[in-house]
C-alpha positions as a printed NumPy array, in Angstrom:
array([[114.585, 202.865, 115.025],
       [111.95 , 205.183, 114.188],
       [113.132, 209.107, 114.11 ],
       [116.893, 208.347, 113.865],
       [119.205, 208.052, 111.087],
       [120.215, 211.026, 108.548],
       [118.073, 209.316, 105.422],
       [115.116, 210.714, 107.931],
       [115.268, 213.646, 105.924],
       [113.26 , 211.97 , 103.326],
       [110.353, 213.448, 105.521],
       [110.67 , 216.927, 104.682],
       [111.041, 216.354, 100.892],
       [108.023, 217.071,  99.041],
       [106.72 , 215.033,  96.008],
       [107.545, 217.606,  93.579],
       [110.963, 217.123,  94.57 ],
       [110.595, 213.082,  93.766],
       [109.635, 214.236,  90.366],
       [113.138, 215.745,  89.48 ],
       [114.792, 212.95 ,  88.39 ],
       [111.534, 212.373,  86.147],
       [112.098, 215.531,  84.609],
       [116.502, 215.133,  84.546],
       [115.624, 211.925,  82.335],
       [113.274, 213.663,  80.08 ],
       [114.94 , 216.752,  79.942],
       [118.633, 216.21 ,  80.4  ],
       [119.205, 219.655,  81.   ],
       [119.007, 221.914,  84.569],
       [118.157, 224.483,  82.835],
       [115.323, 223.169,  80.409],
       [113.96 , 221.431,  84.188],
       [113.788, 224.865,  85.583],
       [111.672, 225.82 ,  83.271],
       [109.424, 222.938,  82.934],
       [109.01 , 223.163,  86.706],
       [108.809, 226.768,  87.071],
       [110.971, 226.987,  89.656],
       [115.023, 228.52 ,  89.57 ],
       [118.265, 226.38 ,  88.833],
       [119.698, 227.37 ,  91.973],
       [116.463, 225.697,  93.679],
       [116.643, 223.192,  91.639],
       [120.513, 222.426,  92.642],
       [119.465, 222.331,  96.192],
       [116.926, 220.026,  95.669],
       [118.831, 217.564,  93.494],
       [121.873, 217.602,  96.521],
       [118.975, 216.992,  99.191],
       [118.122, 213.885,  97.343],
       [121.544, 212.552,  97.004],
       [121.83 , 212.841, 100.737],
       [119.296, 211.188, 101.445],
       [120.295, 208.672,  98.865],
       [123.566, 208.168, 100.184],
       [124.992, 208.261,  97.107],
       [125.512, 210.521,  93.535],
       [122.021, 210.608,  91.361],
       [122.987, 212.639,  88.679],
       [126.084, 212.246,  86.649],
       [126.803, 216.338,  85.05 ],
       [128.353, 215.555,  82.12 ],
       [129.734, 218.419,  79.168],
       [126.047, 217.653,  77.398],
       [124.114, 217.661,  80.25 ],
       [122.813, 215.63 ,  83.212],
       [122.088, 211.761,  83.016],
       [121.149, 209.478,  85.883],
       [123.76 , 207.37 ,  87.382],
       [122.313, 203.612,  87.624],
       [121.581, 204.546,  91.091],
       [119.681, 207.157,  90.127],
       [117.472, 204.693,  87.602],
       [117.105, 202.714,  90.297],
       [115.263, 205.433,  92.397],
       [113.476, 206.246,  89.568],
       [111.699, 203.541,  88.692],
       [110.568, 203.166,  92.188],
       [109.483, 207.138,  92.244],
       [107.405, 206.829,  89.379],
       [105.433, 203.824,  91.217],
       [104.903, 205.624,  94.109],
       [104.162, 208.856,  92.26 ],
       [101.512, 206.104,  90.454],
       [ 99.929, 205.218,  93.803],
       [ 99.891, 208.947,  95.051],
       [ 98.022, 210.098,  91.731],
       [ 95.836, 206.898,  91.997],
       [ 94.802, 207.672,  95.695],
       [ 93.499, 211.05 ,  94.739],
       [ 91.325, 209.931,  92.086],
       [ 89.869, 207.342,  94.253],
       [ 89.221, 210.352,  97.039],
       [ 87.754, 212.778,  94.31 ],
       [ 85.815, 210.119,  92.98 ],
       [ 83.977, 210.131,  95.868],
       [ 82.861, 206.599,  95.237],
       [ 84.369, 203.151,  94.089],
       [ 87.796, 203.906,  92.323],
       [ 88.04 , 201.68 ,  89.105],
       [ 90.407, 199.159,  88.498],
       [ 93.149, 200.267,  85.41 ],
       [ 94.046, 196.802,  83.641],
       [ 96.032, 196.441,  80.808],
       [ 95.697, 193.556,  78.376],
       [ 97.588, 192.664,  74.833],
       [ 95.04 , 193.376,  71.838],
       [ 95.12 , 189.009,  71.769],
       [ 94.383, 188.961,  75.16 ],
       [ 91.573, 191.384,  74.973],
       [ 90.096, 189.092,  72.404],
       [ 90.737, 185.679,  74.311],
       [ 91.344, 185.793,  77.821],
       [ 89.855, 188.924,  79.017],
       [ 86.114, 188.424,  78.907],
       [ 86.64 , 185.595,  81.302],
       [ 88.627, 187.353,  83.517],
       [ 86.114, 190.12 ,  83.781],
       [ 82.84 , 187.527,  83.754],
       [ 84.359, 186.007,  87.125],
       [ 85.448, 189.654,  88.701],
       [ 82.096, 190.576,  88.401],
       [ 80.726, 187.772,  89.619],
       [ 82.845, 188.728,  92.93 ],
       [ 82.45 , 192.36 ,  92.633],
       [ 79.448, 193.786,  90.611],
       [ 80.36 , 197.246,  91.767],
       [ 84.133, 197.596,  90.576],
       [ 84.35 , 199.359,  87.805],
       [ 87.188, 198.532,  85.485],
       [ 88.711, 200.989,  82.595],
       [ 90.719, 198.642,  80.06 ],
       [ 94.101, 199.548,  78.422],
       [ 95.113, 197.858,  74.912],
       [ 99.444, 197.976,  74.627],
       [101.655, 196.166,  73.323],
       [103.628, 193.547,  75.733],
       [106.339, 196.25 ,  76.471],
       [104.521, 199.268,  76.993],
       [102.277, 196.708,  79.138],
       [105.183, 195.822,  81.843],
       [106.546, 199.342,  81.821],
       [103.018, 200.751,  83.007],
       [102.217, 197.872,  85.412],
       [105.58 , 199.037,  86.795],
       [105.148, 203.134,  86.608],
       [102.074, 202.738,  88.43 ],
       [100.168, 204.106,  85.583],
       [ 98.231, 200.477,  85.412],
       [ 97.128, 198.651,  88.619],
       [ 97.542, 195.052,  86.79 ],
       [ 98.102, 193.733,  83.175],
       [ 97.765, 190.791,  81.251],
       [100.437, 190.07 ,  79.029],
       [102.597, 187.549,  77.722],
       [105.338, 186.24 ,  79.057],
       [108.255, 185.565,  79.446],
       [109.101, 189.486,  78.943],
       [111.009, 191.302,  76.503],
       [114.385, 190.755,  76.749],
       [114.637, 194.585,  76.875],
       [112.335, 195.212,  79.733],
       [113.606, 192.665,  81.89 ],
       [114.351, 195.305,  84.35 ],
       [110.366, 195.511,  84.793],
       [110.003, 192.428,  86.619],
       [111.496, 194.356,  89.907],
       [109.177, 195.177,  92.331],
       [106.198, 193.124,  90.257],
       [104.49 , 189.709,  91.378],
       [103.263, 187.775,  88.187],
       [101.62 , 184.161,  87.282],
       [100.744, 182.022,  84.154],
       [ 96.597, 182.091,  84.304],
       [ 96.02 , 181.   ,  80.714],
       [ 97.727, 180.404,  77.456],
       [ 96.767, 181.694,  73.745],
       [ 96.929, 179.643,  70.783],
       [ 97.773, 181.145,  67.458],
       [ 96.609, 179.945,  63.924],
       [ 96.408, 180.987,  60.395],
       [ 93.124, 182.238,  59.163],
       [ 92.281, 182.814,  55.536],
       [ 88.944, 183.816,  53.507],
       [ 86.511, 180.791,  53.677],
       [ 86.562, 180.285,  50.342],
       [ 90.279, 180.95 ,  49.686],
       [ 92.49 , 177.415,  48.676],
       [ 96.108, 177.541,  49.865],
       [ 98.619, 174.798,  50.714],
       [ 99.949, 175.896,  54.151],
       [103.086, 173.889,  53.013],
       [103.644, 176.106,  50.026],
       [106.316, 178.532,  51.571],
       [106.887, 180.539,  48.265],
       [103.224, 181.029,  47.369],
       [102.52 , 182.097,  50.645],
       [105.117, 184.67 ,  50.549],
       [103.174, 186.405,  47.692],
       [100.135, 186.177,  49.158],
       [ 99.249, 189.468,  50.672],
       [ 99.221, 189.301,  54.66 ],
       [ 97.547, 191.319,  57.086],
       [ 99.913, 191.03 ,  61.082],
       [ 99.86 , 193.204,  63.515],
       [102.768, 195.572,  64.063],
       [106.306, 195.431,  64.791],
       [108.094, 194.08 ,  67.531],
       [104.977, 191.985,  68.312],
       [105.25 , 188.475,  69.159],
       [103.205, 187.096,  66.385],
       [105.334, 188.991,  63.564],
       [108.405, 187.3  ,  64.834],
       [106.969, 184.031,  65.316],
       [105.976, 183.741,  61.643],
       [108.848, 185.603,  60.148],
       [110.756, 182.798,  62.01 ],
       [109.169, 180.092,  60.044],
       [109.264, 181.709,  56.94 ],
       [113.615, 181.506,  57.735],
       [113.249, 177.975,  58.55 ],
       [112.267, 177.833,  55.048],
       [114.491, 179.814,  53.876],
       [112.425, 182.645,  52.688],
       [111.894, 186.492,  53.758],
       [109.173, 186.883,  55.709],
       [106.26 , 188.541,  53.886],
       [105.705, 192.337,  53.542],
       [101.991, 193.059,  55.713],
       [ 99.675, 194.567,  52.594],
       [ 97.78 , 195.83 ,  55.714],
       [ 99.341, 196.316,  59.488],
       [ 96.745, 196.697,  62.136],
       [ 96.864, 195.346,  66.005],
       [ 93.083, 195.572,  66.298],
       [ 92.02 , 191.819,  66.747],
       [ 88.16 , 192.43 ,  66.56 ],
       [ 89.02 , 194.629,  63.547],
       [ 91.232, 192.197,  61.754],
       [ 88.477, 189.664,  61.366],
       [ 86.469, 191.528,  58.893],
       [ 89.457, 193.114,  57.306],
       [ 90.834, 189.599,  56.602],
       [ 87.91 , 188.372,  55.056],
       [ 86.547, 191.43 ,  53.087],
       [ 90.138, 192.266,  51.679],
       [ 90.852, 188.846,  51.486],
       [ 93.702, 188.797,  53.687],
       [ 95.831, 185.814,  55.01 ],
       [ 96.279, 186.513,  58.835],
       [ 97.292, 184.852,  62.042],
       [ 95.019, 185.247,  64.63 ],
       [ 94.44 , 183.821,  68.243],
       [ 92.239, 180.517,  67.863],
       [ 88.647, 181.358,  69.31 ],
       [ 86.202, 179.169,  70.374],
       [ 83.339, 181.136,  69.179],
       [ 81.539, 181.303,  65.465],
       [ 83.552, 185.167,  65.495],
       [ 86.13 , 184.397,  62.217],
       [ 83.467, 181.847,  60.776],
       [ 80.739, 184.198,  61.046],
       [ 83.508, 187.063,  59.302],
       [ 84.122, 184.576,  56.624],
       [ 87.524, 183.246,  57.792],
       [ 88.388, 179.41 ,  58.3  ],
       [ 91.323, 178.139,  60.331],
       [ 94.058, 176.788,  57.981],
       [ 95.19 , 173.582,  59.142],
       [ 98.949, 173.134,  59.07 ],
       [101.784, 171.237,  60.576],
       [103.201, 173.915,  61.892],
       [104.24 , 173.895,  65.822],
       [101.594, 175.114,  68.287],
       [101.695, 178.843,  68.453],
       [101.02 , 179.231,  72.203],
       [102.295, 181.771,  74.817],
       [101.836, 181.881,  78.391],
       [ 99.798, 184.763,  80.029],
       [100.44 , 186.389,  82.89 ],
       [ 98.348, 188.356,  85.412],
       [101.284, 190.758,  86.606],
       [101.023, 193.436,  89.592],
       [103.468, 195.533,  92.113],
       [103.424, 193.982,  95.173],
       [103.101, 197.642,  96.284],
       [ 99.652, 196.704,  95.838],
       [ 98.422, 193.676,  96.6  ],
       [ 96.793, 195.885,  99.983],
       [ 94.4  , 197.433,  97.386],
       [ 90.968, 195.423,  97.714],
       [ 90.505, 195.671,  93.81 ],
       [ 93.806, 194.292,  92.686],
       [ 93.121, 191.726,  95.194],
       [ 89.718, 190.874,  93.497],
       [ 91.306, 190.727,  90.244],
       [ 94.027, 188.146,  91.274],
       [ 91.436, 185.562,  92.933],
       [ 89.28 , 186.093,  89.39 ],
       [ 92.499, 185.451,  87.559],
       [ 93.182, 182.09 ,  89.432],
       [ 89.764, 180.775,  88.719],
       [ 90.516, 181.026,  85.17 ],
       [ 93.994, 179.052,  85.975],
       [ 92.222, 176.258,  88.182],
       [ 89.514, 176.204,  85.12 ],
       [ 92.058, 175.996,  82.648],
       [ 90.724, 178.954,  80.283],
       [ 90.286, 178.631,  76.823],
       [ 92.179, 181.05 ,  74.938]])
């Protein structure tokens, strides 16, 4: 009922006081918090037992080195941060004093492939949203969508096994799939059989943990080879066409269906290597599926799925 209960007290907190166990985790010390947030440790204390109250339970373990959050208190958290997210995202749109832009996150492959459709069918619903684009990697990706700091992403999935804890709170489906492929310079002869040469070929792949580094490294093992050392690492996809061909660069790339690598001076290698797909995901907190602009950007993303994107 409405008014009763002790975990009322919630009301009188303020958000500042939400963003302590932001600054225990970062921190890890009361003392170094007091003086990031200006205010005194005996404040702080208070503060910290108000939360656990309303909790119902211990935040904070104090240990000999310092303070860590209990698993309840990365539970709260991660939910803190999201709402801190929406706070911070309703006073820009208030400031802005006009339509308040859509933050989506995309992999550098995605940005390349699936993107551009995704946008060409949210502006055909909504000419006046603007949208400010975010290029991460696939982790950084779900941890954002999650933090608030992104209102939706497109990224692969499934996740990384290490940020499988993102998924809470998040609503997510498949609305395309990239294909991967090796490219080399046009005029460039290799035998895509020929493990060994292609080891000493100099490589250009974007950086580590990406998906595409492990995917090749894995069939180099298959083979029973090392996979090769990168003469150039770079996750710029746009970029990586020209760099390929002018430094004549083998490189895996995701398979276009424009004259783009031609046009650098890269041909697709063909190979009988398994199809280098993975399924993409338009992911969002269900926080927000109220917000008219993440709703726009959902119905764009299923027209690419009933439509079957290329990418």
């Amino acid at each position: 009922m409405p008014g009763s209960g002790p975990n009322r007290r919630y009301e009188f907190l303020r958000v500042r006081d939400f963003l302590l166990l932001d600054a225990i985790a970062e921190h890890g010390s009361l003392r170094q918090v007091a003086a990031a947030m200006h205010v005194t440790q005996p404040a702080l204390t208070q503060v910290l037992k108000t939360l656990e109250d309303v909790f119902g339970t211990r935040l904070v373990d104090r240990l000999p080195h310092g303070l860590v959050l209990t698993a309840e208190g990365q539970a709260a958290l991660t939910r803190l941060r999201s709402a801190h997210g929406e706070i911070l995202g309703a006073l820009q749109a208030v400031r802005a004093k006009a339509v308040a832009p859509v933050r989506l996150g995309v992999l550098p492959s995605t940005g390349a492939t699936v993107l551009p459709d995704l946008l060409l069918a949210l502006r055909t619903r909504r000419p006046d949203l603007p949208v400010v684009v975010t290029e991460a990697a696939a982790p950084v990706l779900w941890a954002q969508v999650q933090s608030g700091a992104l209102d939706a992403v497109l990224t692969r999935y499934p996740m990384p096994t290490a940020d499988q804890g993102h998924a809470d709170g998040l609503v997510h489906g498949v609305v395309a799939r990239t294909h991967f492929a090796l490219y080399a310079p046009a005029d460039l002869a290799i035998d895509p059989q020929d493990w060994a040469t292609l080891q000493r070929l100099p490589w250009l792949m974007p950086s580590e943990p990406s998906w595409i580094r492990q995917r090749w490294a894995a069939h180099f093992a298959d083979a029973g080879l090392g996979a090769p050392v990168p003469a150039v690492v770079s996750d710029a996809m746009h970029t990586n066409l020209g760099l390929a061909a002018r430094c004549r660069l083998l490189t895996v790339l995701p398979v276009r269906h424009d004259a783009a690598p031609a046009a650098a001076g890269l041909r697709q290698v063909a190979s009988p290597w398994p199809d280098a797909a993975i399924p993409i995901v338009l992911a969002h907190r269900r926080l927000s599926e109220a917000v008219p602009a993440v709703t726009d950007v959902v119905e764009a993303a299923r027209t690419l799925e009933t439509a079957g994107a290329p990418c």
